[in-house]
PDB file of C-alpha atoms in Angstrom:
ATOM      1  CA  UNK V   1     -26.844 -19.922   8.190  1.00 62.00           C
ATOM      2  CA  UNK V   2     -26.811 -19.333   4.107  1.00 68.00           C
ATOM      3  CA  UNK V   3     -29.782 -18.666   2.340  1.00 92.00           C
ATOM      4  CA  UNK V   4     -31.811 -16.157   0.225  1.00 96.00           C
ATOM      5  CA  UNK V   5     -34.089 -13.764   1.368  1.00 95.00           C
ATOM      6  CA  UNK V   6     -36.857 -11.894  -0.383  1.00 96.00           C
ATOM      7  CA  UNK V   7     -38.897  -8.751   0.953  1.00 89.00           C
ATOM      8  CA  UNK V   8     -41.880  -8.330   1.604  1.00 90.00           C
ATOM      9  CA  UNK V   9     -43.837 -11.508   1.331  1.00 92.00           C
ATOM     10  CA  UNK V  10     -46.890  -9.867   0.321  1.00 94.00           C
ATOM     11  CA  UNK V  11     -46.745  -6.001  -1.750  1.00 93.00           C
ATOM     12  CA  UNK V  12     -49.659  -4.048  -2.742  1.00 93.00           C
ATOM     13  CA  UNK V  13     -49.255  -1.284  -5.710  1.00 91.00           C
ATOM     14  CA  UNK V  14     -51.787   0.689  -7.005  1.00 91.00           C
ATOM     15  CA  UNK V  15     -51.909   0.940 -11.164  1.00 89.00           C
ATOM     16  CA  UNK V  16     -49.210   2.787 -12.392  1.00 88.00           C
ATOM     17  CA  UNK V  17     -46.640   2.767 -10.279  1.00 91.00           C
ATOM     18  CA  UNK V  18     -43.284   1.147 -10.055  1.00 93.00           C
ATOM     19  CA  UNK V  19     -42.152  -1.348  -7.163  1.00 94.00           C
ATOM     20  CA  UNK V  20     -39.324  -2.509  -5.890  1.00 95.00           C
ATOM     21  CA  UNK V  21     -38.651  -5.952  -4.773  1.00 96.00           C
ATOM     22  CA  UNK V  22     -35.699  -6.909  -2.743  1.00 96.00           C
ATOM     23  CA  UNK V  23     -33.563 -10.206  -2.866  1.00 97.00           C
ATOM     24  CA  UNK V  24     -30.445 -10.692  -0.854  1.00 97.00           C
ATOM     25  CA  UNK V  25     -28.522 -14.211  -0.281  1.00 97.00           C
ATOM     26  CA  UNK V  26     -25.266 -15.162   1.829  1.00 96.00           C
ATOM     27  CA  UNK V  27     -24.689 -18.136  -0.417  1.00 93.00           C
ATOM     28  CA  UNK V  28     -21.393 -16.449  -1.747  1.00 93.00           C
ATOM     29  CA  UNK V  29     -22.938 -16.781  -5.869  1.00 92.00           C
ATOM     30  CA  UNK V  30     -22.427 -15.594  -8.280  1.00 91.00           C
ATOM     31  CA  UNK V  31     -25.304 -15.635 -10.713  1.00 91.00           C
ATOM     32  CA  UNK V  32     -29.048 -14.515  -9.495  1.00 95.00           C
ATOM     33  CA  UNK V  33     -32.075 -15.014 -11.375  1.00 95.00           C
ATOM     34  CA  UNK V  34     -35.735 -13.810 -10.951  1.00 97.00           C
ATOM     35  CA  UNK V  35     -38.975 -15.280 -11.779  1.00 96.00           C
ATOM     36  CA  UNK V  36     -42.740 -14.996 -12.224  1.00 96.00           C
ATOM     37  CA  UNK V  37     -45.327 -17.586 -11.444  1.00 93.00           C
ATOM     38  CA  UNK V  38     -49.161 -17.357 -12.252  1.00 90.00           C
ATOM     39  CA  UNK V  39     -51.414 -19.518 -10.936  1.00 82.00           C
ATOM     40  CA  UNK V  40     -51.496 -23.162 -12.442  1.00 77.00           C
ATOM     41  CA  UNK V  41     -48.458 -22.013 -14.497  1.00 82.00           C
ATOM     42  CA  UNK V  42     -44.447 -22.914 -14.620  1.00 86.00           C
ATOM     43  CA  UNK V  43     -41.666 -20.246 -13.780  1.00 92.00           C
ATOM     44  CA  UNK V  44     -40.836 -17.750 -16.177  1.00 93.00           C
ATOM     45  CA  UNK V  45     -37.789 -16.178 -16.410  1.00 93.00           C
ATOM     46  CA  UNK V  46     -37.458 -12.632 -15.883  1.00 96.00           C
ATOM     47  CA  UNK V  47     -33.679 -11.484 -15.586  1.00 96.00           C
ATOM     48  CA  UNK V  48     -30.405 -13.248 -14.391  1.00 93.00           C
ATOM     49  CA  UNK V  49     -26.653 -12.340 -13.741  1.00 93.00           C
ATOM     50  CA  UNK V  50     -24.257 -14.706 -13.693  1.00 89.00           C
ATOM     51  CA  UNK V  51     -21.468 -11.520 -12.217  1.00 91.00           C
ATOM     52  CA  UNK V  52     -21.904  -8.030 -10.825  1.00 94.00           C
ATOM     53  CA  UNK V  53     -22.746  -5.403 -12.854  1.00 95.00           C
ATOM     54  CA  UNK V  54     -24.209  -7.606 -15.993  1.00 92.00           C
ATOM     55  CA  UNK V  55     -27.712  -8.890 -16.550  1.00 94.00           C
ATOM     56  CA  UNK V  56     -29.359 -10.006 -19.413  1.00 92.00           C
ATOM     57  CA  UNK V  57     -32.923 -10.331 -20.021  1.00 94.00           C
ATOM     58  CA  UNK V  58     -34.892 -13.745 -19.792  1.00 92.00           C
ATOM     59  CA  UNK V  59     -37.861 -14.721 -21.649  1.00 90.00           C
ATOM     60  CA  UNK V  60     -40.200 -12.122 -20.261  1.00 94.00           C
ATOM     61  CA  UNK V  61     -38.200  -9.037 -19.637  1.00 96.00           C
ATOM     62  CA  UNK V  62     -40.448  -6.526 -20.870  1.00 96.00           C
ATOM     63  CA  UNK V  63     -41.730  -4.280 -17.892  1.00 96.00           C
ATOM     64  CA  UNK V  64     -39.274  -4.970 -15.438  1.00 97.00           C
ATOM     65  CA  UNK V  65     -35.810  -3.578 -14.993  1.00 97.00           C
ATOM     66  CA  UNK V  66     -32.985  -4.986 -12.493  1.00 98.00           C
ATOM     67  CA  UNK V  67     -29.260  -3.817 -11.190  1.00 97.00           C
ATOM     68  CA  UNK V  68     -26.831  -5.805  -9.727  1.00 97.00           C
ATOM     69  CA  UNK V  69     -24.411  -3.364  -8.105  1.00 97.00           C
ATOM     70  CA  UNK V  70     -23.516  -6.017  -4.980  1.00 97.00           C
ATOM     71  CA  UNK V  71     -23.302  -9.368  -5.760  1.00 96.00           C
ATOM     72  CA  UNK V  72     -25.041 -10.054  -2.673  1.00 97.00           C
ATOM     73  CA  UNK V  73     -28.380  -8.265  -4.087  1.00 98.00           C
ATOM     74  CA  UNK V  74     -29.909  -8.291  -6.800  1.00 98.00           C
ATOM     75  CA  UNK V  75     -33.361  -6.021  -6.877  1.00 97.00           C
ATOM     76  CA  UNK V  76     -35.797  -5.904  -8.994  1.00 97.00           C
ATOM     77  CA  UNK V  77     -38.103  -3.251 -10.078  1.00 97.00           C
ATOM     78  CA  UNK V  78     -41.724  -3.608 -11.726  1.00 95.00           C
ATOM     79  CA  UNK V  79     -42.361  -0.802 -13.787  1.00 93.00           C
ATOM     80  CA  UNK V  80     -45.985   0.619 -14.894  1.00 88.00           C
ATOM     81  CA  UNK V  81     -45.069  -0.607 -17.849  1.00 87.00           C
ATOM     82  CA  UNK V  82     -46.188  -3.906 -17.092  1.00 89.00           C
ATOM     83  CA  UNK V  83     -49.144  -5.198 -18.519  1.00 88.00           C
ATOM     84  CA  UNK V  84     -50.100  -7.773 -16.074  1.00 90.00           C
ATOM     85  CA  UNK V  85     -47.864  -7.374 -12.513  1.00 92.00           C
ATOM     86  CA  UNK V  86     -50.126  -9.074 -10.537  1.00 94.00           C
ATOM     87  CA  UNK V  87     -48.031 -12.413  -9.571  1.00 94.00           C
ATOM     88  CA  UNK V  88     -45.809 -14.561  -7.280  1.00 95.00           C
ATOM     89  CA  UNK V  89     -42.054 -13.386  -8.363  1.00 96.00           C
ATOM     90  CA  UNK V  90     -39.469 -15.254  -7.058  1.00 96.00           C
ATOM     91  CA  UNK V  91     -35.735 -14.789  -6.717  1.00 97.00           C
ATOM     92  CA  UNK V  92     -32.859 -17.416  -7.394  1.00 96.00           C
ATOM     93  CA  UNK V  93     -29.067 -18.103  -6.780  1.00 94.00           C
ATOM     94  CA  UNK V  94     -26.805 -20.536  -7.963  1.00 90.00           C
ATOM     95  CA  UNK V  95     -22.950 -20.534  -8.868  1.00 84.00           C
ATOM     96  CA  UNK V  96     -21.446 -19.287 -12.182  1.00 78.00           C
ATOM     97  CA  UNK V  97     -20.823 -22.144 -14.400  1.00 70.00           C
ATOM     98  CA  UNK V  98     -21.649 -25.863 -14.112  1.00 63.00           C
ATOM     99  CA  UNK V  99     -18.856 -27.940 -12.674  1.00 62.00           C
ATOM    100  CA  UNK V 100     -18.088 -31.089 -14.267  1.00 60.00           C
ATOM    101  CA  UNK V 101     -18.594 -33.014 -11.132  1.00 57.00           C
ATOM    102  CA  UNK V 102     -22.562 -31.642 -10.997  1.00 57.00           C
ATOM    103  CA  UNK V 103     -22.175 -31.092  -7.248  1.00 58.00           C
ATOM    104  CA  UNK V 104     -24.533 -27.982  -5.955  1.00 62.00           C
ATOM    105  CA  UNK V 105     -25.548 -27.031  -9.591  1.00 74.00           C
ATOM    106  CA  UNK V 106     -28.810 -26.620  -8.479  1.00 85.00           C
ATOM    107  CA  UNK V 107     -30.539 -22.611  -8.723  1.00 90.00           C
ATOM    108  CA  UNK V 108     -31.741 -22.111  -4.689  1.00 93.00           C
ATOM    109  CA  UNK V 109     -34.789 -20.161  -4.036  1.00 95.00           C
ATOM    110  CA  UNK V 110     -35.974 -16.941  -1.673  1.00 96.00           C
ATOM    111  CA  UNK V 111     -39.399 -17.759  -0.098  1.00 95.00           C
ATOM    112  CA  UNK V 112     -41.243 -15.228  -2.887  1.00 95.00           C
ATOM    113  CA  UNK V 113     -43.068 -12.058  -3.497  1.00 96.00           C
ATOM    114  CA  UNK V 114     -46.845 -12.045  -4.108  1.00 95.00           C
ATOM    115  CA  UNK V 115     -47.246  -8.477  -5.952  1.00 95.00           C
ATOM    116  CA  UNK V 116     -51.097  -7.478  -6.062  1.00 94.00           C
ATOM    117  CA  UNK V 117     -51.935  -4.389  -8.274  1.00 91.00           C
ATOM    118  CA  UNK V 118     -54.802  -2.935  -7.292  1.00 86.00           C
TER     119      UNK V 118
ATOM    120  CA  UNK R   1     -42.569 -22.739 -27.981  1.00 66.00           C
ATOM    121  CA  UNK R   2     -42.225 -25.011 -24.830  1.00 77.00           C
ATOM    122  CA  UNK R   3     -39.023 -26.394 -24.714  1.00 90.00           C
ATOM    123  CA  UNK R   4     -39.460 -28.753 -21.243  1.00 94.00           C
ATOM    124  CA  UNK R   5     -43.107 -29.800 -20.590  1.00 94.00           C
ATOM    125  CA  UNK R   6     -45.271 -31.552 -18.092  1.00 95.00           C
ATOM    126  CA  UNK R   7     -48.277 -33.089 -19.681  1.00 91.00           C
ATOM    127  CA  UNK R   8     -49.925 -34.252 -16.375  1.00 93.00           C
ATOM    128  CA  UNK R   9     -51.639 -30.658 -14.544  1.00 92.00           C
ATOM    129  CA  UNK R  10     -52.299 -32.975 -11.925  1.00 95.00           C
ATOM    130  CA  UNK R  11     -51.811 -36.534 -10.392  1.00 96.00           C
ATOM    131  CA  UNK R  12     -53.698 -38.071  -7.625  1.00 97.00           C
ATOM    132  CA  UNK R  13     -52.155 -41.520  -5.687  1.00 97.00           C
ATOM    133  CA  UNK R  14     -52.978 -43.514  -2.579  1.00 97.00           C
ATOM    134  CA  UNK R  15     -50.146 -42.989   0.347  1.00 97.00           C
ATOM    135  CA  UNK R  16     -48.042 -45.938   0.019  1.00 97.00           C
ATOM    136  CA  UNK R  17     -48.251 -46.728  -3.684  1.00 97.00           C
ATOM    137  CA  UNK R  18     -45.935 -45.344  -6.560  1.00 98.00           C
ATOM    138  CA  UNK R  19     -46.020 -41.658  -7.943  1.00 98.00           C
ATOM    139  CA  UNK R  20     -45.038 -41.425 -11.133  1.00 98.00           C
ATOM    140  CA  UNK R  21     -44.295 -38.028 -12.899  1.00 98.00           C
ATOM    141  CA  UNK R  22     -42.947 -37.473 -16.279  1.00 98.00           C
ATOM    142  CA  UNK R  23     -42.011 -34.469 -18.002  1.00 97.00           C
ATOM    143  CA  UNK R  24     -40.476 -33.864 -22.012  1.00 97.00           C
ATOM    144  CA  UNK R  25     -37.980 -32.189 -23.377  1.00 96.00           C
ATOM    145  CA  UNK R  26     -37.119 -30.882 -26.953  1.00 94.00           C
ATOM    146  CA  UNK R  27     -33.664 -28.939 -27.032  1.00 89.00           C
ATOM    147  CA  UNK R  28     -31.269 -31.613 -27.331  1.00 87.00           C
ATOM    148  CA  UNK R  29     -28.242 -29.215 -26.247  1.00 85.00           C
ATOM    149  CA  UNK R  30     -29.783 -29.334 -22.477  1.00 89.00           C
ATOM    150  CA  UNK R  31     -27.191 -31.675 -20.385  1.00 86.00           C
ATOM    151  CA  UNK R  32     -28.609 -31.409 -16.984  1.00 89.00           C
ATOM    152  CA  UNK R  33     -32.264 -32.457 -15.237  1.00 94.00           C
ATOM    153  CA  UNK R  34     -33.590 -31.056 -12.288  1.00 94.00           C
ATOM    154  CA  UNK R  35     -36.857 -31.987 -10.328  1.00 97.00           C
ATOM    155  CA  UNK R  36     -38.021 -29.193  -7.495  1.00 97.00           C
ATOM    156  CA  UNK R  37     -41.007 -29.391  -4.912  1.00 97.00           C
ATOM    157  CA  UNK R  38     -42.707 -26.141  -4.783  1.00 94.00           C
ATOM    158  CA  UNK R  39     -45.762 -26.071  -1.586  1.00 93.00           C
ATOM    159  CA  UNK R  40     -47.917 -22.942  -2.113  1.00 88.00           C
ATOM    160  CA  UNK R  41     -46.732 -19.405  -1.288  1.00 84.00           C
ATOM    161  CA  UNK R  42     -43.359 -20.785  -0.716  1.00 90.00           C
ATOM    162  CA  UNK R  43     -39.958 -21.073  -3.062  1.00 92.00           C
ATOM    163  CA  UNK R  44     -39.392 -24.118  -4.918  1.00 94.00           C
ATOM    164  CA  UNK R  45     -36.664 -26.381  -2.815  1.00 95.00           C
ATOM    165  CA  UNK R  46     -34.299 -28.750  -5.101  1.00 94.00           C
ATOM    166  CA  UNK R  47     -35.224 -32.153  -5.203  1.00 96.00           C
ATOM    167  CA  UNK R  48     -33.045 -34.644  -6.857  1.00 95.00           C
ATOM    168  CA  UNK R  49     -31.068 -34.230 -10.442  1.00 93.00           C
ATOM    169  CA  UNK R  50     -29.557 -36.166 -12.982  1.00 93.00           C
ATOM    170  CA  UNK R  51     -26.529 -35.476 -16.044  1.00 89.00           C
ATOM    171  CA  UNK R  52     -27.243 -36.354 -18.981  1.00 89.00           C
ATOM    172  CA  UNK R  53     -24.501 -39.003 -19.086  1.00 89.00           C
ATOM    173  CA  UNK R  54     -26.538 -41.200 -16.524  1.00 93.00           C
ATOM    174  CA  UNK R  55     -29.523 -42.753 -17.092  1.00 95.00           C
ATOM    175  CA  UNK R  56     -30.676 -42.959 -13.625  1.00 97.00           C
ATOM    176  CA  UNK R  57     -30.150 -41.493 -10.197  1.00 96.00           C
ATOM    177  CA  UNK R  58     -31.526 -42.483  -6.770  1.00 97.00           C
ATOM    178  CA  UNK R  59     -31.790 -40.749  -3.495  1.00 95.00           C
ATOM    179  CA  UNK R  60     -33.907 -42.706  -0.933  1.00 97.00           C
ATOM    180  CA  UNK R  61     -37.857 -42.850  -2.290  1.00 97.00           C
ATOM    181  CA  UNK R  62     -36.685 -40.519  -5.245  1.00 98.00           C
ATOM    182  CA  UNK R  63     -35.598 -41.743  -8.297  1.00 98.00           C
ATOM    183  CA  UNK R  64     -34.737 -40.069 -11.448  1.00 98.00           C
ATOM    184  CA  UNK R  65     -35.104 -41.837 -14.927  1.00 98.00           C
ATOM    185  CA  UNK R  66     -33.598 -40.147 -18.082  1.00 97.00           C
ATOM    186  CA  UNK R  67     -33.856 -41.454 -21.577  1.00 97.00           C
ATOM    187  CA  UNK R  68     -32.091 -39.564 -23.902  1.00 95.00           C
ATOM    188  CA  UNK R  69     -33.296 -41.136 -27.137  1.00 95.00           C
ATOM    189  CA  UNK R  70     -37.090 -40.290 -26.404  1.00 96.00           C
ATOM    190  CA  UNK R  71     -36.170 -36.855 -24.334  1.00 96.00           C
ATOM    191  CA  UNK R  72     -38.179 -38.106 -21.565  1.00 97.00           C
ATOM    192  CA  UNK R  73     -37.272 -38.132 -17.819  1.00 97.00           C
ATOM    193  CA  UNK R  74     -39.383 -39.134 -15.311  1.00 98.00           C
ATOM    194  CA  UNK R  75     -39.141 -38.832 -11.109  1.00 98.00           C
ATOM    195  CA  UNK R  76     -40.889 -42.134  -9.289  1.00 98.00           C
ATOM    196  CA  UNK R  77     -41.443 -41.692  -5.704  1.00 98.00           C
ATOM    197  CA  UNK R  78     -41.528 -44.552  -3.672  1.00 97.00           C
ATOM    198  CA  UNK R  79     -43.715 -44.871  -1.322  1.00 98.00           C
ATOM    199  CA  UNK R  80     -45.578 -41.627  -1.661  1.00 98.00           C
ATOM    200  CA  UNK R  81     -46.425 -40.098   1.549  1.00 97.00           C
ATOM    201  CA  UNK R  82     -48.935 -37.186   2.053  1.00 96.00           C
ATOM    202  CA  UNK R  83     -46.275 -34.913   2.980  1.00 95.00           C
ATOM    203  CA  UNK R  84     -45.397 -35.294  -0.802  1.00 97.00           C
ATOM    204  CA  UNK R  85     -48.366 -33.101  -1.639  1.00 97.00           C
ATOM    205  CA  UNK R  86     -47.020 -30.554  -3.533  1.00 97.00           C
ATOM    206  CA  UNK R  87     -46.494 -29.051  -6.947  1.00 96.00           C
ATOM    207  CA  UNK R  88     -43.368 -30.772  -8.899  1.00 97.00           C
ATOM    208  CA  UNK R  89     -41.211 -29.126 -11.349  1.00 96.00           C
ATOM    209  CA  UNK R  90     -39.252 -30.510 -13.611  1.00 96.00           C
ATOM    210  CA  UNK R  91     -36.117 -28.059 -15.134  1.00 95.00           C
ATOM    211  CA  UNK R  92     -33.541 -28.312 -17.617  1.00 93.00           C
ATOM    212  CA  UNK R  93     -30.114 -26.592 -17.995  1.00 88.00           C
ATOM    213  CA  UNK R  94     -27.996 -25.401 -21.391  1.00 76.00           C
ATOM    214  CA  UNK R  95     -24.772 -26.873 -19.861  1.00 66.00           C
ATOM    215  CA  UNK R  96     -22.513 -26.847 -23.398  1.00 56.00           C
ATOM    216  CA  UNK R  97     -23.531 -23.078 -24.359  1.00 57.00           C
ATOM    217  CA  UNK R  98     -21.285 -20.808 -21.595  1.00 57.00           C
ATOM    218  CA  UNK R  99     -22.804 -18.119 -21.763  1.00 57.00           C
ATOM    219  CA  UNK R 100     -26.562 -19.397 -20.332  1.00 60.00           C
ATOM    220  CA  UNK R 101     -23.959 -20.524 -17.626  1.00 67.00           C
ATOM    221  CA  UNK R 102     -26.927 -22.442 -14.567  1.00 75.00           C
ATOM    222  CA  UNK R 103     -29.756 -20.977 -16.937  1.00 82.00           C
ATOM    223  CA  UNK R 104     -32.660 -23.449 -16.040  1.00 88.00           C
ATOM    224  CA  UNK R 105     -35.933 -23.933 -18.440  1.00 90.00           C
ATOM    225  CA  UNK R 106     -39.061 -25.068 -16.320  1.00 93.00           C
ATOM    226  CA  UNK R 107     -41.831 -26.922 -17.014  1.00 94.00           C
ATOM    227  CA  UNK R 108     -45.431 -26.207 -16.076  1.00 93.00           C
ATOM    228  CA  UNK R 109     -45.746 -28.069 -12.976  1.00 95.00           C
ATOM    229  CA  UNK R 110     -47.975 -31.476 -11.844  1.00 96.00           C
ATOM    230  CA  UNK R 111     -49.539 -31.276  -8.760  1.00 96.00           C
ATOM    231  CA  UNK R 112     -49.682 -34.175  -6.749  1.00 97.00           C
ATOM    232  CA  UNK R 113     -51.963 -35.147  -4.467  1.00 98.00           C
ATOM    233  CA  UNK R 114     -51.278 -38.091  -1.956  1.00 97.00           C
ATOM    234  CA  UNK R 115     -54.643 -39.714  -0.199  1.00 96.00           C
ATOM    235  CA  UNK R 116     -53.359 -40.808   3.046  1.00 91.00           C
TER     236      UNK R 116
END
């Protein structure tokens, strides 16, 4: 059955180095988003794609860097260059562009990534 | 500068009664609504949506109220049930702009809290 998956659930880093975290989905989409959650707080956009090989940054890019070289996959990496890692990132999929008829517009999510940095 | 907001952190009912959750917008350009139930340590799951040519959609105890005028849409649930305990998020899509293509904005979140 379709769906989205994220790996691991729960990822421990030690300060200053980069991590990886995986998201795959068999939804046949097109356009894959990540985000960040803190506790008591919304979701923030990190980085979408709407095709292969194009991304462009969200609303809190800085830190993180992405690829999307399958259109199945669409990784993301947190670099030491962000400030404040520690957080519940979560991965998204949805089809290109809204159809008029507003069937299965919706964005579905991966179960999530809790990144600790100790 | 909060585009889609929740002004309610939290909201507590009694299982049976009405929940009421409302959430505000302030980009006119966003054409589409979307409400998602998030449970901790888990991915949010789509709830219900509405265009912003309707003014209201229903699917069973969810209902989805959209008044364009104030930029207000709310989500009743009806009855509540405690399995409705969760953290609701309401989202909002640039739908006229192509290249933000299923972009969504989120708001903060209400958690809800039903007393069986």
């Amino acid at each position: 059955d379709g769906g989205i998956t994220q790996s691991p659930k729960y990822l421990f880093r030690k300060e200053g180095q980069n991590v990886t975290l995986s998201c795959e989905q068999n939804l046949n989409h097109d356009a894959m988003y990540w985000y960040r959650q803190d506790p008591g707080q919304g979701l923030r956009l990190i980085y979408y794609s709407q095709i292969v090989n194009d991304f462009q940054k969200g609303d809190i890019a800085e830190g993180y860097s992405v690829s999307r070289e399958k259109k199945e996959s669409f990784p993301l990496t947190v670099t030491s260059a962000q400030k404040n890692p520690t957080a519940f990132y979560l991965c998204a999929s949805s089809i290109r562009s809204p159809n008029r008829d507003y069937v299965n517009n919706e964005q579905f999510f991966g179960p999530g990534t809790r990144l600790t940095v100790l | 500068d909060q585009q889609v907001k929740q002004n309610s952190p939290s909201l507590s009912v009694q299982e049976g009664r009405i929940s009421i959750l409302n959430c505000d917008y302030t980009n006119s350009m966003f054409d589409y609504f979307l409400w998602y139930k998030k449970y901790p340590a888990e991915g949010p799951t789509f709830l219900i949506s509405i265009s912003s040519i309707k003014d209201k959609n229903e699917d069973g105890r969810f209902t989805v109220f959209l008044n364009k005028s104030a930029k207000h849409l709310s989500l009743h649930i009806v009855p509540s049930q405690p399995g409705d305990s969760a953290v609701y998020f309401c989202a909002a899509r640039w739908g006229v702009i192509k290249a933000a293509g299923n972009k969504l904005t989120f708001g903060g979140g209400t958690r809800v809290l039903v007393k069986p």
